[in-house]
CSV table of C-alpha atoms (C1' of nucleotides) in Angstrom, one decimal:
chain,number,residue,atom,x,y,z
A,1,MET,CA,0.0,0.0,0.0
A,2,ALA,CA,3.0,2.2,-0.1
A,3,ALA,CA,1.9,5.5,-1.5
A,4,ALA,CA,4.6,6.7,-3.8
A,5,PRO,CA,6.7,9.0,-1.8
A,6,GLY,CA,6.9,12.4,-3.2
A,7,GLY,CA,5.5,12.4,-6.7
A,8,SER,CA,2.2,13.7,-7.7
A,9,ALA,CA,-0.1,11.6,-5.6
A,10,PRO,CA,-3.7,11.6,-6.5
A,11,PRO,CA,-5.6,14.0,-4.3
A,12,ALA,CA,-7.8,11.4,-2.8
A,13,GLY,CA,-5.0,9.6,-1.1
A,14,PRO,CA,-5.3,5.9,-0.1
A,15,SER,CA,-8.3,3.9,-0.9
A,16,PRO,CA,-11.2,4.0,1.6
A,17,ARG,CA,-10.4,0.4,2.7
A,18,LEU,CA,-7.0,1.4,3.9
A,19,GLY,CA,-8.0,4.8,5.1
A,20,PHE,CA,-9.0,5.1,8.5
A,21,SER,CA,-11.9,3.7,10.3
A,22,THR,CA,-9.7,1.8,12.6
A,23,ALA,CA,-7.0,4.4,13.3
A,24,ASP,CA,-7.1,3.9,17.0
A,25,SER,CA,-8.0,0.3,17.5
A,26,GLY,CA,-5.6,-2.4,18.3
A,27,VAL,CA,-5.4,-4.1,14.9
A,28,GLY,CA,-6.3,-1.7,12.3
A,29,MET,CA,-6.2,-2.9,8.7
A,30,SER,CA,-3.8,-0.2,7.7
A,31,GLY,CA,-1.8,-0.5,10.9
A,32,LEU,CA,1.3,-2.5,11.0
A,33,ASN,CA,0.6,-5.1,13.6
A,34,PRO,CA,2.8,-8.1,14.0
A,35,GLY,CA,-0.3,-10.1,14.8
A,36,PRO,CA,-0.2,-13.6,16.2
A,37,ALA,CA,3.6,-13.9,15.8
A,38,VAL,CA,4.1,-11.2,18.4
A,39,PRO,CA,0.8,-11.0,20.3
A,40,MET,CA,2.1,-9.6,23.5
A,41,LYS,CA,3.2,-6.3,24.6
A,42,ASP,CA,4.4,-5.4,28.1
A,43,HIS,CA,1.6,-4.5,30.4
A,44,ASP,CA,3.3,-1.3,31.1
A,45,ALA,CA,4.0,-0.5,27.4
A,46,ILE,CA,3.7,3.1,26.4
A,47,LYS,CA,1.8,4.3,23.4
A,48,LEU,CA,3.9,7.0,21.6
A,49,PHE,CA,2.7,9.8,19.5
A,50,VAL,CA,5.0,10.5,16.5
A,51,GLY,CA,4.7,13.9,14.9
A,52,GLN,CA,6.3,15.8,12.0
A,53,ILE,CA,6.2,12.8,9.6
A,54,PRO,CA,6.3,13.6,5.9
A,55,ARG,CA,2.9,12.9,4.3
A,56,GLY,CA,4.5,10.5,1.8
A,57,LEU,CA,5.6,8.0,4.4
A,58,ASP,CA,3.3,5.2,5.4
A,59,GLU,CA,3.7,2.5,8.1
A,60,GLN,CA,6.0,0.3,5.9
A,61,ASP,CA,8.3,3.3,5.3
A,62,LEU,CA,8.4,4.2,9.0
A,63,LYS,CA,8.9,0.8,10.4
A,64,PRO,CA,12.7,0.6,9.8
A,65,LEU,CA,13.3,3.9,11.5
A,66,PHE,CA,11.6,2.8,14.7
A,67,GLU,CA,12.5,-0.9,14.8
A,68,GLU,CA,16.0,0.1,15.6
A,69,PHE,CA,14.9,0.6,19.2
A,70,GLY,CA,12.9,-2.6,19.7
A,71,ARG,CA,10.2,-4.8,18.5
A,72,ILE,CA,7.1,-2.9,17.3
A,73,TYR,CA,3.8,-4.0,18.6
A,74,GLU,CA,1.7,-1.5,16.6
A,75,LEU,CA,2.4,1.3,14.3
A,76,THR,CA,-0.5,3.3,12.8
A,77,VAL,CA,-0.4,6.4,10.7
A,78,LEU,CA,-3.2,8.8,11.5
A,79,LYS,CA,-5.5,9.6,8.6
A,80,ASP,CA,-8.4,11.9,8.3
A,81,ARG,CA,-11.5,10.1,9.2
A,82,LEU,CA,-13.4,11.4,6.2
A,83,THR,CA,-10.9,12.0,3.5
A,84,GLY,CA,-8.3,9.4,4.4
A,85,LEU,CA,-5.6,11.9,4.1
A,86,HIS,CA,-2.3,11.3,5.9
A,87,LYS,CA,-2.3,13.6,8.9
A,88,GLY,CA,1.5,13.7,9.3
A,89,CYS,CA,1.6,11.8,12.5
A,90,ALA,CA,1.3,8.3,13.9
A,91,PHE,CA,0.8,6.2,17.0
A,92,LEU,CA,3.6,3.8,17.9
A,93,THR,CA,3.6,1.1,20.5
A,94,TYR,CA,6.6,-1.1,21.2
A,95,CYS,CA,6.3,-4.4,22.8
A,96,ALA,CA,8.6,-3.3,25.5
A,97,ARG,CA,8.2,-0.2,27.6
A,98,ASP,CA,11.9,0.3,27.5
A,99,SER,CA,12.0,0.5,23.7
A,100,ALA,CA,9.6,3.4,23.8
A,101,LEU,CA,11.7,5.2,26.3
A,102,LYS,CA,14.8,4.7,24.2
A,103,ALA,CA,13.1,5.8,21.0
A,104,GLN,CA,11.8,8.9,22.7
A,105,SER,CA,15.1,9.9,24.0
A,106,ALA,CA,16.9,9.1,20.7
A,107,LEU,CA,14.4,10.7,18.4
A,108,HIS,CA,12.3,13.3,20.0
A,109,GLU,CA,13.2,16.6,18.5
A,110,GLN,CA,16.6,15.0,17.6
A,111,LYS,CA,16.3,14.8,13.8
A,112,THR,CA,14.1,16.2,11.1
A,113,LEU,CA,12.7,14.0,8.4
A,114,PRO,CA,13.1,14.9,4.8
A,115,GLY,CA,10.8,17.7,3.7
A,116,MET,CA,9.8,18.8,7.2
A,117,ASN,CA,10.9,22.0,8.7
A,118,ARG,CA,10.4,21.0,12.3
A,119,PRO,CA,12.1,18.1,14.1
A,120,ILE,CA,10.3,14.8,14.7
A,121,GLN,CA,8.1,14.4,17.8
A,122,VAL,CA,8.2,11.2,19.7
A,123,LYS,CA,6.4,11.2,23.1
A,124,PRO,CA,3.8,9.5,25.0
A,125,ALA,CA,0.4,9.9,23.3
A,126,ALA,CA,-2.0,12.2,24.9
A,127,SER,CA,-4.3,9.2,25.5
A,128,GLU,CA,-1.7,7.9,27.9
A,129,GLY,CA,-2.7,10.7,30.1
A,130,ARG,CA,-0.1,12.9,31.6
A,131,GLY,CA,-0.1,10.9,34.8
A,132,GLU,CA,-3.8,11.5,35.6
A,133,ASP,CA,-5.1,8.6,33.6
A,134,ARG,CA,-2.8,6.2,35.2
A,135,LYS,CA,-3.4,7.3,38.7
A,136,LEU,CA,-6.1,5.7,40.7
A,137,PHE,CA,-7.9,6.7,43.7
A,138,VAL,CA,-8.6,3.8,46.0
A,139,GLY,CA,-11.3,4.1,48.6
A,140,MET,CA,-12.8,2.0,51.3
A,141,LEU,CA,-9.5,0.4,52.4
A,142,GLY,CA,-9.2,-1.0,55.9
A,143,LYS,CA,-7.7,1.5,58.3
A,144,GLN,CA,-5.0,-0.9,59.1
A,145,GLN,CA,-3.9,-1.4,55.5
A,146,GLY,CA,-0.6,0.2,54.7
A,147,GLU,CA,1.3,0.8,51.4
A,148,GLU,CA,2.6,-2.7,51.3
A,149,ASP,CA,-0.9,-4.1,51.5
A,150,VAL,CA,-2.1,-1.8,48.8
A,151,ARG,CA,0.8,-2.7,46.6
A,152,ARG,CA,0.1,-6.4,47.0
A,153,LEU,CA,-3.4,-5.8,45.9
A,154,PHE,CA,-2.6,-3.9,42.8
A,155,GLN,CA,0.7,-5.5,41.8
A,156,PRO,CA,-0.9,-8.1,39.5
A,157,PHE,CA,-2.1,-5.4,37.2
A,158,GLY,CA,1.2,-3.9,36.3
A,159,HIS,CA,4.0,-1.8,37.3
A,160,ILE,CA,3.3,0.5,40.2
A,161,GLU,CA,5.1,3.7,40.0
A,162,GLU,CA,3.7,5.2,43.1
A,163,CYS,CA,1.6,4.1,46.1
A,164,THR,CA,0.5,6.4,48.9
A,165,VAL,CA,-2.0,5.8,51.6
A,166,LEU,CA,-3.6,9.0,52.8
A,167,ARG,CA,-3.2,9.6,56.5
A,168,SER,CA,-4.3,12.0,59.1
A,169,PRO,CA,-1.6,14.0,60.9
A,170,ASP,CA,-1.6,11.4,63.6
A,171,GLY,CA,-0.6,8.8,61.1
A,172,THR,CA,-3.8,6.9,61.0
A,173,SER,CA,-5.0,5.8,57.6
A,174,LYS,CA,-7.9,7.7,56.1
A,175,GLY,CA,-8.9,4.5,54.4
A,176,CYS,CA,-7.9,5.6,50.9
A,177,ALA,CA,-4.8,5.7,48.7
A,178,PHE,CA,-3.4,6.8,45.4
A,179,VAL,CA,-1.9,4.2,43.1
A,180,LYS,CA,-0.1,5.3,40.0
A,181,PHE,CA,0.5,2.7,37.3
A,182,GLY,CA,3.0,2.7,34.5
A,183,SER,CA,0.3,2.9,31.9
A,184,GLN,CA,-3.3,3.7,31.4
A,185,GLY,CA,-4.1,0.1,30.4
A,186,GLU,CA,-2.8,-1.2,33.7
A,187,ALA,CA,-4.8,1.3,35.6
A,188,GLN,CA,-7.9,0.4,33.7
A,189,ALA,CA,-7.3,-3.3,34.2
A,190,ALA,CA,-7.1,-2.7,38.0
A,191,ILE,CA,-10.3,-0.7,38.0
A,192,GLN,CA,-12.1,-3.5,36.1
A,193,SER,CA,-11.0,-6.2,38.4
A,194,LEU,CA,-10.9,-4.6,41.7
A,195,HIS,CA,-13.6,-1.9,41.9
A,196,GLY,CA,-16.4,-3.2,44.1
A,197,SER,CA,-14.9,-6.6,44.0
A,198,ARG,CA,-14.5,-7.1,47.8
A,199,THR,CA,-15.0,-5.4,51.1
A,200,MET,CA,-11.8,-4.9,53.1
A,201,ALA,CA,-11.8,-5.7,56.8
A,202,GLY,CA,-12.9,-2.7,58.8
A,203,ALA,CA,-14.4,-0.9,55.7
A,204,SER,CA,-18.0,0.0,55.6
A,205,SER,CA,-18.5,-0.7,52.0
A,206,SER,CA,-16.9,-2.4,49.0
A,207,LEU,CA,-13.6,-1.3,47.6
A,208,VAL,CA,-13.6,1.7,45.4
A,209,VAL,CA,-11.1,1.9,42.6
A,210,LYS,CA,-11.4,4.8,40.2
A,211,LEU,CA,-9.3,7.3,38.3
A,212,ALA,CA,-8.0,10.0,40.6
A,213,ASP,CA,-9.5,13.5,40.1
A,214,THR,CA,-7.9,15.6,37.6
A,215,ASP,CA,-6.8,19.1,38.7
A,216,ARG,CA,-9.9,20.5,37.0
A,217,GLU,CA,-12.2,18.1,38.8
A,218,ARG,CA,-10.5,18.9,42.1
A,219,ALA,CA,-11.0,22.6,41.5
A,220,LEU,CA,-14.7,22.0,40.7
A,221,ARG,CA,-15.1,19.9,43.8
A,222,ARG,CA,-13.7,22.8,45.9
A,223,MET,CA,-16.1,25.2,44.3
A,224,GLN,CA,-19.0,23.0,45.1
A,225,GLN,CA,-17.9,22.7,48.7
A,226,MET,CA,-17.6,26.5,48.9
A,227,ALA,CA,-21.1,26.9,47.5
A,228,GLY,CA,-22.4,24.4,50.0
A,229,GLN,CA,-20.9,26.3,52.9
A,230,LEU,CA,-22.5,29.5,51.8
A,231,GLY,CA,-25.8,27.8,51.6
A,232,ALA,CA,-25.4,26.5,55.1
A,233,PHE,CA,-24.8,29.9,56.5
A,234,HIS,CA,-27.8,31.4,54.7
A,235,PRO,CA,-30.5,28.9,54.9
A,236,ALA,CA,-33.5,29.9,52.9
A,237,PRO,CA,-36.6,30.4,55.0
A,238,LEU,CA,-38.9,27.5,55.0
A,239,PRO,CA,-42.3,28.1,53.5
A,240,LEU,CA,-44.7,26.3,55.7
A,241,GLY,CA,-46.2,24.5,52.8
A,242,ALA,CA,-42.9,22.9,52.2
A,243,CYS,CA,-43.4,20.8,55.3
A,244,GLY,CA,-45.8,18.7,53.3
A,245,ALA,CA,-48.2,16.0,54.0
A,246,TYR,CA,-45.6,13.9,55.7
A,247,THR,CA,-45.3,16.4,58.5
A,248,THR,CA,-49.0,16.3,59.0
A,249,ALA,CA,-48.8,12.7,59.8
A,250,ILE,CA,-46.2,13.4,62.4
A,251,LEU,CA,-48.1,16.3,63.9
A,252,GLN,CA,-51.1,14.1,64.3
A,253,HIS,CA,-49.1,11.4,65.8
A,254,GLN,CA,-47.7,13.8,68.3
A,255,ALA,CA,-51.1,15.2,69.0
A,256,ALA,CA,-52.3,11.6,69.7
A,257,LEU,CA,-49.3,11.1,72.1
A,258,LEU,CA,-50.1,14.2,73.9
A,259,ALA,CA,-53.7,13.3,74.2
A,260,ALA,CA,-52.8,10.0,75.7
A,261,ALA,CA,-50.4,11.6,78.1
A,262,GLN,CA,-53.0,13.9,79.3
A,263,GLY,CA,-55.8,11.4,79.8
A,264,PRO,CA,-59.0,10.9,78.1
A,265,GLY,CA,-60.5,14.2,79.1
A,266,LEU,CA,-58.2,16.3,77.0
A,267,GLY,CA,-58.0,14.0,74.0
A,268,PRO,CA,-60.3,15.9,71.8
A,269,VAL,CA,-58.4,19.1,72.4
A,270,ALA,CA,-55.2,17.7,71.0
A,271,ALA,CA,-57.0,16.1,68.1
A,272,VAL,CA,-58.6,19.4,67.2
A,273,ALA,CA,-55.5,21.3,67.8
A,274,ALA,CA,-53.8,19.2,65.2
A,275,GLN,CA,-56.1,20.5,62.6
A,276,MET,CA,-56.1,24.1,63.9
A,277,GLN,CA,-53.5,26.7,63.5
A,278,HIS,CA,-50.1,25.6,62.5
A,279,VAL,CA,-48.7,27.5,65.4
A,280,ALA,CA,-50.6,25.2,67.6
A,281,ALA,CA,-49.6,22.1,65.7
A,282,PHE,CA,-46.0,22.9,65.9
A,283,SER,CA,-46.3,23.5,69.6
A,284,LEU,CA,-47.7,20.1,70.0
A,285,VAL,CA,-44.7,18.6,68.3
A,286,ALA,CA,-42.4,20.4,70.7
A,287,ALA,CA,-44.5,19.4,73.7
A,288,PRO,CA,-42.8,16.0,74.3
A,289,LEU,CA,-39.8,18.0,75.1
A,290,LEU,CA,-41.1,18.2,78.6
A,291,PRO,CA,-43.0,15.0,79.1
A,292,ALA,CA,-42.6,15.2,82.9
A,293,ALA,CA,-43.7,18.8,83.1
A,294,ALA,CA,-46.7,18.1,80.8
A,295,ALA,CA,-47.7,15.0,82.8
A,296,SER,CA,-47.4,16.6,86.2
A,297,SER,CA,-48.6,20.1,85.4
A,298,PRO,CA,-51.6,21.0,87.4
A,299,PRO,CA,-54.8,21.0,85.5
A,300,GLY,CA,-54.8,24.8,85.8
A,301,GLY,CA,-54.3,25.4,82.1
A,302,GLY,CA,-57.7,25.5,80.4
A,303,PRO,CA,-58.6,23.4,77.4
A,304,GLY,CA,-57.4,26.1,75.1
A,305,THR,CA,-54.0,26.4,76.7
A,306,LEU,CA,-51.1,24.3,75.5
A,307,PRO,CA,-49.2,22.9,78.4
A,308,GLY,CA,-45.5,23.2,79.2
A,309,LEU,CA,-44.1,24.9,76.2
A,310,PRO,CA,-41.6,27.6,77.1
A,311,ALA,CA,-41.7,30.4,74.6
A,312,PRO,CA,-37.9,30.4,73.9
A,313,ILE,CA,-38.0,26.9,72.6
A,314,GLY,CA,-40.8,27.6,70.3
A,315,VAL,CA,-39.0,30.6,68.9
A,316,ASN,CA,-35.6,29.0,68.6
A,317,GLY,CA,-36.7,25.6,67.5
A,318,PHE,CA,-39.0,26.8,64.8
A,319,GLY,CA,-37.5,30.1,64.0
A,320,PRO,CA,-37.4,29.8,60.2
A,321,LEU,CA,-41.0,28.7,60.2
A,322,THR,CA,-42.4,31.5,62.3
A,323,PRO,CA,-42.9,34.2,59.7
A,324,GLN,CA,-44.7,32.0,57.3
A,325,THR,CA,-46.7,30.5,60.1
A,326,ASN,CA,-47.9,33.9,61.1
A,327,GLY,CA,-48.8,34.7,57.5
A,328,GLN,CA,-50.9,31.6,57.1
A,329,PRO,CA,-54.6,31.8,57.7
A,330,GLY,CA,-54.6,28.2,58.9
A,331,SER,CA,-53.8,24.7,58.1
A,332,ASP,CA,-55.8,24.7,54.9
A,333,THR,CA,-52.8,24.7,52.7
A,334,LEU,CA,-51.8,21.4,54.1
A,335,TYR,CA,-55.2,19.7,53.6
A,336,ASN,CA,-56.3,21.5,50.5
A,337,ASN,CA,-53.3,21.2,48.3
A,338,GLY,CA,-54.2,17.6,47.3
A,339,LEU,CA,-51.0,16.4,48.7
A,340,SER,CA,-52.0,14.9,51.9
A,341,PRO,CA,-51.8,11.2,52.1
A,342,TYR,CA,-55.0,11.1,54.0
A,343,PRO,CA,-57.8,13.6,54.6
A,344,ALA,CA,-58.5,15.4,57.8
A,345,GLN,CA,-59.3,13.3,60.7
A,346,SER,CA,-62.3,11.1,60.0
A,347,PRO,CA,-64.3,9.9,63.0
A,348,GLY,CA,-64.1,6.2,62.1
A,349,VAL,CA,-60.3,5.9,62.2
A,350,ALA,CA,-59.2,4.0,65.2
A,351,ASP,CA,-55.5,4.5,65.8
A,352,PRO,CA,-53.9,7.8,64.9
A,353,LEU,CA,-50.5,6.2,65.2
A,354,GLN,CA,-51.3,3.6,62.6
A,355,GLN,CA,-52.7,6.3,60.5
A,356,ALA,CA,-49.5,8.3,60.8
A,357,TYR,CA,-47.5,5.3,59.7
A,358,ALA,CA,-49.8,4.7,56.8
A,359,GLY,CA,-49.4,8.2,55.7
A,360,MET,CA,-45.6,7.9,56.0
A,361,HIS,CA,-45.4,4.7,54.2
A,362,HIS,CA,-47.5,6.1,51.5
A,363,TYR,CA,-45.3,9.1,51.2
A,364,ALA,CA,-42.2,7.1,51.2
A,365,ALA,CA,-43.4,4.9,48.4
A,366,TYR,CA,-44.3,7.7,46.1
A,367,PRO,CA,-42.2,10.7,47.1
A,368,SER,CA,-42.3,12.2,43.6
A,369,ALA,CA,-46.1,12.1,43.5
A,370,TYR,CA,-46.3,14.4,46.5
A,371,ALA,CA,-43.1,16.3,46.3
A,372,PRO,CA,-44.6,19.5,47.6
A,373,VAL,CA,-41.2,20.8,48.4
A,374,SER,CA,-39.5,20.4,45.1
A,375,THR,CA,-42.5,21.3,43.1
A,376,ALA,CA,-43.4,24.5,44.8
A,377,PHE,CA,-39.9,25.6,45.9
A,378,PRO,CA,-37.4,24.1,43.5
A,379,GLN,CA,-34.5,25.9,45.0
A,380,GLN,CA,-35.2,24.8,48.5
A,381,PRO,CA,-34.4,21.1,48.7
A,382,SER,CA,-31.3,21.3,46.6
A,383,ALA,CA,-29.9,23.8,49.0
A,384,LEU,CA,-30.6,21.4,51.8
A,385,SER,CA,-29.7,18.1,50.5
A,386,GLN,CA,-26.7,18.5,48.2
A,387,GLN,CA,-23.4,19.3,49.5
A,388,GLN,CA,-22.7,20.0,53.2
A,389,ARG,CA,-22.7,16.9,55.2
A,390,GLU,CA,-22.2,18.0,58.8
A,391,GLY,CA,-23.5,20.8,60.9
A,392,PRO,CA,-21.7,22.2,63.9
A,393,GLU,CA,-20.9,20.1,66.9
A,394,GLY,CA,-24.1,19.1,68.7
A,395,CYS,CA,-26.2,19.7,65.6
A,396,ASN,CA,-25.8,16.3,64.0
A,397,LEU,CA,-28.1,13.4,64.7
A,398,PHE,CA,-27.6,9.7,64.2
A,399,ILE,CA,-30.9,8.0,63.5
A,400,TYR,CA,-31.3,4.3,63.6
A,401,HIS,CA,-34.2,1.9,62.9
A,402,LEU,CA,-35.4,3.8,59.9
A,403,PRO,CA,-38.0,2.1,57.8
A,404,GLN,CA,-36.4,0.2,54.9
A,405,GLU,CA,-38.2,2.4,52.4
A,406,PHE,CA,-37.0,5.7,53.9
A,407,GLY,CA,-34.8,7.8,51.6
A,408,ASP,CA,-33.1,11.1,52.1
A,409,ALA,CA,-36.3,13.0,51.1
A,410,GLU,CA,-38.4,11.2,53.8
A,411,LEU,CA,-35.7,11.8,56.3
A,412,ILE,CA,-35.7,15.5,55.6
A,413,GLN,CA,-39.5,15.6,55.8
A,414,THR,CA,-39.4,13.9,59.1
A,415,PHE,CA,-37.0,16.3,60.7
A,416,LEU,CA,-38.0,19.5,59.0
A,417,PRO,CA,-40.5,20.5,61.8
A,418,PHE,CA,-37.7,20.8,64.3
A,419,GLY,CA,-35.6,23.4,62.5
A,420,ALA,CA,-33.5,24.1,59.4
A,421,VAL,CA,-32.1,20.8,58.1
A,422,VAL,CA,-28.7,21.3,56.7
A,423,SER,CA,-28.4,17.8,55.4
A,424,ALA,CA,-30.1,14.4,55.7
A,425,LYS,CA,-28.5,11.2,54.6
A,426,VAL,CA,-29.8,7.7,54.7
A,427,PHE,CA,-27.1,5.2,54.3
A,428,VAL,CA,-27.4,2.9,51.4
A,429,ASP,CA,-25.7,-0.3,50.7
A,430,ARG,CA,-23.4,0.2,47.6
A,431,ALA,CA,-24.1,-3.2,46.1
A,432,THR,CA,-27.8,-3.5,46.6
A,433,ASN,CA,-28.9,0.1,46.8
A,434,GLN,CA,-30.9,-0.9,49.8
A,435,SER,CA,-31.2,1.4,52.8
A,436,LYS,CA,-29.1,0.3,55.8
A,437,CYS,CA,-31.8,1.7,58.0
A,438,PHE,CA,-29.7,4.3,59.6
A,439,GLY,CA,-28.8,7.8,58.6
A,440,PHE,CA,-27.8,11.3,59.7
A,441,VAL,CA,-29.6,14.6,60.0
A,442,SER,CA,-27.8,17.8,60.6
A,443,PHE,CA,-29.4,21.0,61.8
A,444,ASP,CA,-27.9,24.5,61.8
A,445,ASN,CA,-28.2,24.8,65.5
A,446,PRO,CA,-28.1,22.5,68.6
A,447,THR,CA,-31.5,23.5,69.9
A,448,SER,CA,-33.2,22.1,66.9
A,449,ALA,CA,-31.2,18.9,67.2
A,450,GLN,CA,-32.2,18.6,70.9
A,451,THR,CA,-35.8,19.3,70.1
A,452,ALA,CA,-35.7,16.6,67.4
A,453,ILE,CA,-34.2,14.1,69.8
A,454,GLN,CA,-36.8,14.7,72.4
A,455,ALA,CA,-39.7,14.5,69.9
A,456,MET,CA,-38.5,11.7,67.7
A,457,ASN,CA,-36.4,9.3,69.8
A,458,GLY,CA,-38.6,6.3,70.4
A,459,PHE,CA,-41.1,7.4,67.7
A,460,GLN,CA,-42.8,4.2,66.7
A,461,ILE,CA,-43.0,3.2,63.1
A,462,GLY,CA,-44.6,-0.2,62.5
A,463,MET,CA,-42.8,-2.6,64.8
A,464,LYS,CA,-39.7,-0.5,65.2
A,465,ARG,CA,-38.9,2.6,67.2
A,466,LEU,CA,-36.6,5.2,65.9
A,467,LYS,CA,-33.4,5.7,67.8
A,468,VAL,CA,-32.5,9.4,67.6
A,469,GLN,CA,-29.3,10.6,69.3
A,470,LEU,CA,-26.5,12.9,68.8
A,471,LYS,CA,-23.9,11.6,66.3
A,472,ARG,CA,-20.9,10.2,68.0
A,473,PRO,CA,-18.1,12.8,67.6
A,474,LYS,CA,-15.3,11.1,65.7
A,475,ASP,CA,-12.7,12.2,68.1
A,476,ALA,CA,-14.7,10.9,71.0
A,477,ASN,CA,-12.0,9.2,73.0
A,478,ARG,CA,-8.9,10.4,71.3
A,479,PRO,CA,-5.9,10.6,73.5
A,480,TYR,CA,-3.9,13.8,73.3
B,1,DT,C1',-28.6,-4.1,60.5
B,2,DA,C1',-24.9,0.5,64.4
B,3,DT,C1',-22.0,6.6,63.5
B,4,DG,C1',-21.1,11.1,57.1
B,5,DA,C1',-19.8,9.0,50.7
B,6,DT,C1',-12.7,9.7,50.9
B,7,DT,C1',-8.7,13.1,46.6
DNA sequence: TATGATT
């Protein structure tokens, strides 16, 4: 297929068959591939880019020039996809990595081929990635695994140039590492074989093996974190409607609890209260804060008086809600927006608690059908759920015994009544995508967190009771 | 079933 060097070649160049549908694949028709005779290249072989090649030279012409440095695995002249025209450059892979290095140092910018006015280029192809595409981020390692352990794990896939376990200042592993391979291919092979393949001792999820972030991705990540921080410091006020039907179920449940605590005589009061002003409803939520006070308070407060709720708690705990609450004529929005899982209290319904759970279940199963938050206030939930993971000390709750069907959205809905939720995260098994039935909720202030604990710890759902407590600080019993 | 998803 040697196109006559020089000469007046026909403008169309090589025939379509030889021209280039397979420029980049392993065994292109027009490429020079030793084939079965030399099937193997080193696992850490380097693909070279060769530039400043005269248009008249094809693979056969170039071969002798490069064979000098070692056995060639593949040599492919790049041609225009459409016209088939020689692009003046080629990809070259030697069987041995060493050959590539020798060729590069001997040829790169060291000589100029006939007819060219710039020296030949011989360097690792851009696709080899300038380091980034061979560098892996490894996550979910066991804390006790060191560099040697990681090396052992990755060694079968190629030549490891670099291996670093990330550590805290005190030397303990962060459970992740960087591994840099000699080539992109090796790195990819490791990803293929190892990612998700096993769970290391002491890790909470299966092994993560992926390309490390590029500089650009890292910058982007930083930006996002910054944005998240800003959002946390300026939480958008919560429109009351955003609390949604789900909240209603909880309110009614709380009303039922209160009614029970106060004895049969006051039952109807609480039940009615749940359907009255939202101010009253939210007060009822907070009431379990002081169960002792409520239970032992003298029967002095009349039927219209809500027992044992200090004003400061109401203000601090539900601060963001207050303005909207005051502006609302009543609870009509909750019941009339068509989003409530069940209508206002009907006389025949026996157990408000069961009812509450039914409503919850309903909501959890079809979050998008209700989605009052995201529909009415699209900017709101994203600000809450996206980035920032933790609130200040004392603002982060660990919640256990969540219903299996609970997702982040349901978690938010559940804790929204107690304050501004900075983030809510249900833990999900990587492999199955199933909830692990525990999660975290972060508020922007400790009072909300305490209120939520008081109100929701022990909250019964089906056969389970929620366990709601402050998240264990990670430096709990750290020696110093 | 048990404590934030990493660079």
